[in-house]
Amino acid sequence: VALTPPLPLEPAGLGERPVAQDLAVLRNQLDEAVQLYHQDRYDATAHALPQMIVSAQSAVIVYDNGRERAAALRLHSGIMELTGWFLTQIGAHDLAYQAIREAIADAHACGDLMAAAVGVNVECWLLIRQGRLLDAKRTAAEAADRMEPRLSKATADELSAWGWLLLRAAAAAVRNNQEDEAQEYLRLAKTAAAGLGNEAVGGQQHWTLLIPATVAMKEVEHHVVIGNWRQALRLAERIRPAQRTQPDDRHRHELDLAKAHAELADYTDALGILADLRSRAPQWLRHQRMGREVTRKILSSQTRALSAEMRALADF
């Protein structure tokens, strides 16, 4: 309802203006909701979002000029970005697209190129999830070209946003059987990450955290997509544990490893990874199609009665 409210026959009266929440309070609420999302607390995220959306919409109406107007638009854009990420994750693609479209529009309205880049980032993830691979690749690549920074002068946020757009282009290209292009995008993303080192960056944008370990995990994903299972596992051995990578990126990497192990008939290792993910990140894992595919492969390989752990995973 917050995203798609019922529309009246006539516009509201000119004297009816909503009461806007303090922008600093709304910014803190956004920060807290982002942390809920990254902690895989999806029920809590879903509970927090509707009132934040309504409050941000009211702020855009009330703060209609000057710096406060730009700040209200930027906040609304950020809340719509979070909404888009969350809805894409749980598979509500139509609503996610609407949220992302509003996020990008508000970012442009307040002249915030970084916020717009974040919106395009989640847009391309949504397009990949929908199977619109060519659209995703073109959109990410064009955005990366437009905002390519001068490496000697680029800020951490600029490098991070640019690198993530390149990673989205690579992910779409490899799934679209354009491996050479995907490799080139990965190479450029490594360049962006190398300029950042291993410190957590991304600042106020929430979604642009990029370090070399992140790109290394995406390279493993690349080899899983093309079926190069052994190379994926070899590359994974070189990745040092990085606590500063985002939890959902680490979860996805672990799921890639489970897929590689299962395809190599290492069912014990694959099962162990899935069981661990079910224990640590159940709400995230529940929405992962690859998790179901790997579980089916493990179960179909069994010639004996299923263990209690396998039955629990299958039920989940």
Short mmCIF file of C-alpha atoms in Angstrom, two decimals:
data_model
loop_
_atom_site.label_atom_id
_atom_site.label_comp_id
_atom_site.label_asym_id
_atom_site.label_seq_id
_atom_site.Cartn_x
_atom_site.Cartn_y
_atom_site.Cartn_z
CA VAL A 1 0.00 0.00 0.00
CA ALA A 2 2.88 2.37 0.74
CA LEU A 3 4.27 1.82 -2.77
CA THR A 4 0.93 1.64 -4.58
CA PRO A 5 -1.62 3.72 -2.64
CA PRO A 6 -5.17 4.03 -3.94
CA LEU A 7 -5.54 7.12 -6.16
CA PRO A 8 -8.48 9.49 -5.58
CA LEU A 9 -10.66 10.85 -8.38
CA GLU A 10 -9.53 14.39 -7.63
CA PRO A 11 -6.25 15.71 -6.18
CA ALA A 12 -6.15 16.49 -2.50
CA GLY A 13 -7.02 20.02 -1.47
CA LEU A 14 -4.26 22.58 -1.59
CA GLY A 15 -4.53 23.17 2.14
CA GLU A 16 -3.92 19.52 3.00
CA ARG A 17 -0.18 19.21 3.51
CA PRO A 18 1.35 16.25 5.35
CA VAL A 19 3.47 16.69 8.43
CA ALA A 20 7.05 15.78 7.51
CA GLN A 21 9.32 13.87 9.83
CA ASP A 22 12.64 15.40 10.80
CA LEU A 23 15.14 14.49 8.08
CA ALA A 24 17.88 13.53 10.54
CA VAL A 25 15.51 11.08 12.25
CA LEU A 26 14.53 9.61 8.90
CA ARG A 27 18.19 9.27 7.92
CA ASN A 28 18.86 7.30 11.13
CA GLN A 29 15.89 5.06 10.41
CA LEU A 30 17.26 4.37 6.94
CA ASP A 31 20.66 3.49 8.36
CA GLU A 32 19.07 1.10 10.87
CA ALA A 33 16.89 -0.53 8.19
CA VAL A 34 19.91 -1.06 5.94
CA GLN A 35 21.64 -2.84 8.80
CA LEU A 36 18.57 -5.05 9.28
CA TYR A 37 18.70 -5.98 5.61
CA HIS A 38 22.41 -6.78 5.71
CA GLN A 39 21.81 -8.91 8.82
CA ASP A 40 19.27 -10.96 6.80
CA ARG A 41 16.48 -9.83 9.13
CA TYR A 42 13.93 -9.65 6.36
CA ASP A 43 10.83 -9.69 8.54
CA ALA A 44 12.12 -6.67 10.45
CA THR A 45 13.09 -4.94 7.20
CA ALA A 46 9.62 -5.48 5.77
CA HIS A 47 8.09 -4.11 8.97
CA ALA A 48 10.24 -0.96 8.88
CA LEU A 49 9.87 -0.02 5.22
CA PRO A 50 6.21 1.09 4.80
CA GLN A 51 6.28 3.91 7.35
CA MET A 52 9.69 5.05 6.08
CA ILE A 53 8.33 5.22 2.53
CA VAL A 54 5.32 7.28 3.62
CA SER A 55 7.49 9.60 5.74
CA ALA A 56 9.94 10.14 2.89
CA GLN A 57 7.12 10.88 0.44
CA SER A 58 5.72 13.44 2.88
CA ALA A 59 9.14 15.05 3.27
CA VAL A 60 9.46 15.50 -0.50
CA ILE A 61 6.09 17.29 -0.53
CA VAL A 62 6.78 19.53 2.47
CA TYR A 63 10.40 20.46 1.79
CA ASP A 64 9.84 22.00 -1.61
CA ASN A 65 12.87 24.25 -2.07
CA GLY A 66 16.53 24.77 -1.27
CA ARG A 67 18.88 22.41 0.52
CA GLU A 68 16.12 20.71 2.46
CA ARG A 69 14.42 19.82 -0.81
CA ALA A 70 17.60 18.18 -2.12
CA ALA A 71 18.09 16.36 1.19
CA ALA A 72 14.49 15.09 1.15
CA LEU A 73 14.86 13.83 -2.42
CA ARG A 74 18.15 12.13 -1.56
CA LEU A 75 16.57 10.42 1.46
CA HIS A 76 13.56 9.28 -0.54
CA SER A 77 15.93 7.93 -3.19
CA GLY A 78 17.87 6.00 -0.55
CA ILE A 79 14.73 4.51 0.96
CA MET A 80 13.50 3.49 -2.49
CA GLU A 81 16.91 1.90 -3.18
CA LEU A 82 16.61 -0.18 -0.01
CA THR A 83 13.06 -1.08 -0.98
CA GLY A 84 14.25 -2.13 -4.43
CA TRP A 85 17.05 -4.30 -3.03
CA PHE A 86 14.70 -5.98 -0.55
CA LEU A 87 11.90 -6.63 -3.05
CA THR A 88 14.34 -7.97 -5.63
CA GLN A 89 15.81 -10.31 -3.04
CA ILE A 90 12.42 -11.78 -2.13
CA GLY A 91 11.29 -12.03 -5.77
CA ALA A 92 8.68 -9.24 -5.86
CA HIS A 93 10.07 -7.98 -9.16
CA ASP A 94 7.28 -5.68 -10.36
CA LEU A 95 7.19 -3.73 -7.11
CA ALA A 96 10.98 -3.68 -7.04
CA TYR A 97 11.10 -2.07 -10.47
CA GLN A 98 8.70 0.65 -9.36
CA ALA A 99 10.81 1.41 -6.29
CA ILE A 100 14.03 1.49 -8.30
CA ARG A 101 12.51 3.79 -10.92
CA GLU A 102 11.52 6.27 -8.19
CA ALA A 103 14.97 6.01 -6.61
CA ILE A 104 16.77 6.87 -9.84
CA ALA A 105 14.33 9.69 -10.67
CA ASP A 106 14.84 11.35 -7.29
CA ALA A 107 18.61 10.93 -7.52
CA HIS A 108 18.57 12.79 -10.84
CA ALA A 109 16.19 15.42 -9.44
CA CYS A 110 18.64 16.33 -6.66
CA GLY A 111 21.70 16.02 -8.91
CA ASP A 112 23.25 13.11 -6.99
CA LEU A 113 25.17 11.02 -9.54
CA MET A 114 26.33 8.54 -6.89
CA ALA A 115 22.78 7.81 -5.76
CA ALA A 116 21.74 7.38 -9.39
CA ALA A 117 24.60 4.91 -9.92
CA VAL A 118 23.45 2.91 -6.91
CA GLY A 119 19.94 2.86 -8.35
CA VAL A 120 21.24 1.57 -11.67
CA ASN A 121 23.25 -1.05 -9.80
CA VAL A 122 20.17 -2.54 -8.19
CA GLU A 123 18.22 -2.13 -11.45
CA CYS A 124 20.77 -4.32 -13.23
CA TRP A 125 20.62 -6.92 -10.47
CA LEU A 126 16.84 -7.00 -10.90
CA LEU A 127 17.20 -7.36 -14.68
CA ILE A 128 19.58 -10.30 -14.19
CA ARG A 129 17.15 -11.96 -11.80
CA GLN A 130 14.43 -11.52 -14.45
CA GLY A 131 16.62 -13.06 -17.15
CA ARG A 132 16.88 -9.77 -19.08
CA LEU A 133 20.60 -10.29 -19.53
CA LEU A 134 21.27 -8.11 -22.55
CA ASP A 135 19.35 -5.21 -20.99
CA ALA A 136 21.31 -5.64 -17.77
CA LYS A 137 24.68 -5.75 -19.53
CA ARG A 138 24.00 -2.73 -21.71
CA THR A 139 22.56 -0.67 -18.86
CA ALA A 140 25.45 -1.42 -16.49
CA ALA A 141 28.14 -0.98 -19.14
CA GLU A 142 26.73 2.33 -20.38
CA ALA A 143 26.44 3.68 -16.83
CA ALA A 144 30.00 2.57 -16.06
CA ASP A 145 31.26 4.28 -19.21
CA ARG A 146 29.50 7.53 -18.34
CA MET A 147 30.88 7.69 -14.81
CA GLU A 148 34.34 6.17 -15.35
CA PRO A 149 36.57 8.15 -12.98
CA ARG A 150 40.12 9.34 -13.40
CA LEU A 151 41.90 6.80 -11.24
CA SER A 152 44.43 9.32 -9.95
CA LYS A 153 41.70 11.63 -8.62
CA ALA A 154 38.74 9.35 -7.97
CA THR A 155 37.12 9.22 -4.56
CA ALA A 156 36.46 5.92 -2.82
CA ASP A 157 32.73 6.19 -3.49
CA GLU A 158 33.32 6.85 -7.20
CA LEU A 159 35.64 3.85 -7.54
CA SER A 160 33.22 1.64 -5.64
CA ALA A 161 30.16 2.62 -7.66
CA TRP A 162 32.08 2.26 -10.93
CA GLY A 163 33.42 -1.14 -9.88
CA TRP A 164 29.98 -2.45 -8.96
CA LEU A 165 28.51 -1.40 -12.29
CA LEU A 166 31.33 -3.32 -13.98
CA LEU A 167 30.57 -6.38 -11.84
CA ARG A 168 26.89 -6.22 -12.88
CA ALA A 169 27.93 -5.98 -16.54
CA ALA A 170 30.23 -8.98 -16.07
CA ALA A 171 27.52 -11.03 -14.34
CA ALA A 172 25.04 -10.33 -17.14
CA ALA A 173 27.57 -10.96 -19.92
CA VAL A 174 28.76 -14.33 -18.63
CA ARG A 175 25.17 -15.52 -18.23
CA ASN A 176 24.50 -14.34 -21.78
CA ASN A 177 27.35 -16.49 -23.17
CA GLN A 178 29.60 -13.45 -23.70
CA GLU A 179 32.51 -14.68 -21.64
CA ASP A 180 35.19 -12.52 -23.27
CA GLU A 181 33.24 -9.37 -22.46
CA ALA A 182 32.61 -10.60 -18.96
CA GLN A 183 36.33 -11.17 -18.41
CA GLU A 184 37.10 -7.63 -19.55
CA TYR A 185 34.54 -6.16 -17.15
CA LEU A 186 36.02 -8.25 -14.34
CA ARG A 187 39.49 -6.98 -15.20
CA LEU A 188 38.32 -3.37 -14.95
CA ALA A 189 36.49 -4.11 -11.68
CA LYS A 190 39.76 -5.47 -10.28
CA THR A 191 41.37 -2.15 -11.21
CA ALA A 192 38.71 -0.26 -9.29
CA ALA A 193 39.05 -2.51 -6.24
CA ALA A 194 42.85 -2.32 -6.30
CA GLY A 195 42.58 1.44 -5.91
CA LEU A 196 40.54 0.96 -2.75
CA GLY A 197 42.47 -1.68 -0.84
CA ASN A 198 40.87 -3.66 1.96
CA GLU A 199 39.22 -0.89 3.92
CA ALA A 200 35.44 -0.75 3.99
CA VAL A 201 34.23 2.04 1.74
CA GLY A 202 30.95 3.11 0.29
CA GLY A 203 30.02 5.78 2.81
CA GLN A 204 26.49 7.06 2.71
CA GLN A 205 25.46 5.02 -0.30
CA HIS A 206 25.22 1.77 1.71
CA TRP A 207 25.40 -0.44 -1.37
CA THR A 208 28.75 0.35 -2.95
CA LEU A 209 31.11 -1.48 -0.60
CA LEU A 210 33.87 -2.86 -2.82
CA ILE A 211 37.19 -4.41 -1.86
CA PRO A 212 39.46 -6.84 -3.75
CA ALA A 213 37.91 -9.82 -1.93
CA THR A 214 34.49 -8.86 -3.30
CA VAL A 215 35.76 -8.94 -6.88
CA ALA A 216 37.59 -12.21 -6.20
CA MET A 217 34.32 -13.78 -5.03
CA LYS A 218 32.59 -12.56 -8.19
CA GLU A 219 35.34 -14.16 -10.26
CA VAL A 220 34.58 -17.46 -8.54
CA GLU A 221 30.91 -16.92 -9.41
CA HIS A 222 31.93 -16.35 -13.04
CA HIS A 223 33.56 -19.79 -13.22
CA VAL A 224 30.59 -21.44 -11.51
CA VAL A 225 28.25 -19.95 -14.12
CA ILE A 226 30.31 -21.36 -17.00
CA GLY A 227 30.68 -24.74 -15.31
CA ASN A 228 34.39 -24.51 -14.56
CA TRP A 229 33.95 -26.07 -11.13
CA ARG A 230 37.55 -26.94 -10.28
CA GLN A 231 38.86 -23.53 -11.28
CA ALA A 232 36.17 -21.92 -9.12
CA LEU A 233 37.32 -23.91 -6.09
CA ARG A 234 41.00 -23.18 -6.81
CA LEU A 235 40.32 -19.45 -6.98
CA ALA A 236 38.26 -19.62 -3.78
CA GLU A 237 41.25 -21.03 -1.91
CA ARG A 238 43.13 -17.79 -2.54
CA ILE A 239 40.48 -15.58 -0.98
CA ARG A 240 41.33 -14.61 2.55
CA PRO A 241 38.44 -14.29 4.98
CA ALA A 242 37.25 -10.70 4.70
CA GLN A 243 34.99 -9.55 7.49
CA ARG A 244 34.38 -6.25 5.70
CA THR A 245 32.60 -7.78 2.72
CA GLN A 246 28.82 -7.55 2.83
CA PRO A 247 27.09 -10.58 4.37
CA ASP A 248 24.92 -11.24 1.31
CA ASP A 249 28.03 -11.25 -0.91
CA ARG A 250 29.65 -13.82 1.40
CA HIS A 251 26.48 -15.92 1.43
CA ARG A 252 26.34 -15.95 -2.35
CA HIS A 253 30.00 -16.95 -2.53
CA GLU A 254 29.41 -19.85 -0.17
CA LEU A 255 26.43 -20.97 -2.24
CA ASP A 256 28.64 -20.89 -5.35
CA LEU A 257 31.08 -23.19 -3.55
CA ALA A 258 28.25 -25.55 -2.61
CA LYS A 259 27.22 -25.67 -6.27
CA ALA A 260 30.79 -26.44 -7.40
CA HIS A 261 31.19 -29.21 -4.82
CA ALA A 262 27.85 -30.78 -5.75
CA GLU A 263 28.70 -30.75 -9.47
CA LEU A 264 31.97 -32.53 -8.64
CA ALA A 265 30.03 -35.12 -6.59
CA ASP A 266 31.53 -33.79 -3.33
CA TYR A 267 28.12 -34.05 -1.73
CA THR A 268 29.34 -34.03 1.86
CA ASP A 269 31.04 -30.65 1.41
CA ALA A 270 28.06 -29.24 -0.47
CA LEU A 271 25.66 -30.41 2.22
CA GLY A 272 27.87 -28.94 4.95
CA ILE A 273 27.86 -25.51 3.31
CA LEU A 274 24.08 -25.53 2.82
CA ALA A 275 23.47 -26.64 6.40
CA ASP A 276 25.73 -23.88 7.67
CA LEU A 277 23.93 -21.27 5.58
CA ARG A 278 20.58 -22.55 6.83
CA SER A 279 21.82 -22.08 10.37
CA ARG A 280 23.37 -18.62 9.89
CA ALA A 281 21.22 -16.99 7.19
CA PRO A 282 17.90 -18.85 6.86
CA GLN A 283 15.88 -15.89 5.59
CA TRP A 284 18.45 -15.20 2.88
CA LEU A 285 18.78 -18.86 1.84
CA ARG A 286 15.02 -19.34 1.61
CA HIS A 287 14.90 -17.03 -1.42
CA GLN A 288 17.82 -18.59 -3.33
CA ARG A 289 16.84 -20.73 -6.28
CA MET A 290 20.37 -22.12 -6.52
CA GLY A 291 20.03 -23.43 -2.97
CA ARG A 292 17.02 -25.51 -4.04
CA GLU A 293 18.84 -26.73 -7.15
CA VAL A 294 21.88 -27.88 -5.18
CA THR A 295 19.69 -29.56 -2.57
CA ARG A 296 17.82 -31.49 -5.28
CA LYS A 297 21.12 -32.63 -6.78
CA ILE A 298 22.36 -33.86 -3.40
CA LEU A 299 19.10 -35.72 -2.73
CA SER A 300 18.99 -37.32 -6.19
CA SER A 301 22.49 -38.71 -5.66
CA GLN A 302 21.54 -40.69 -2.59
CA THR A 303 21.13 -44.44 -2.89
CA ARG A 304 20.46 -44.98 0.79
CA ALA A 305 17.91 -43.58 3.22
CA LEU A 306 18.28 -39.86 3.76
CA SER A 307 20.02 -38.69 6.90
CA ALA A 308 18.20 -36.46 9.37
CA GLU A 309 20.29 -33.51 8.18
CA MET A 310 19.30 -34.11 4.56
CA ARG A 311 15.63 -34.41 5.45
CA ALA A 312 15.76 -31.19 7.46
CA LEU A 313 17.41 -29.36 4.57
CA ALA A 314 14.91 -30.75 2.07
CA ASP A 315 11.99 -29.67 4.27
CA PHE A 316 13.50 -26.21 4.60
#
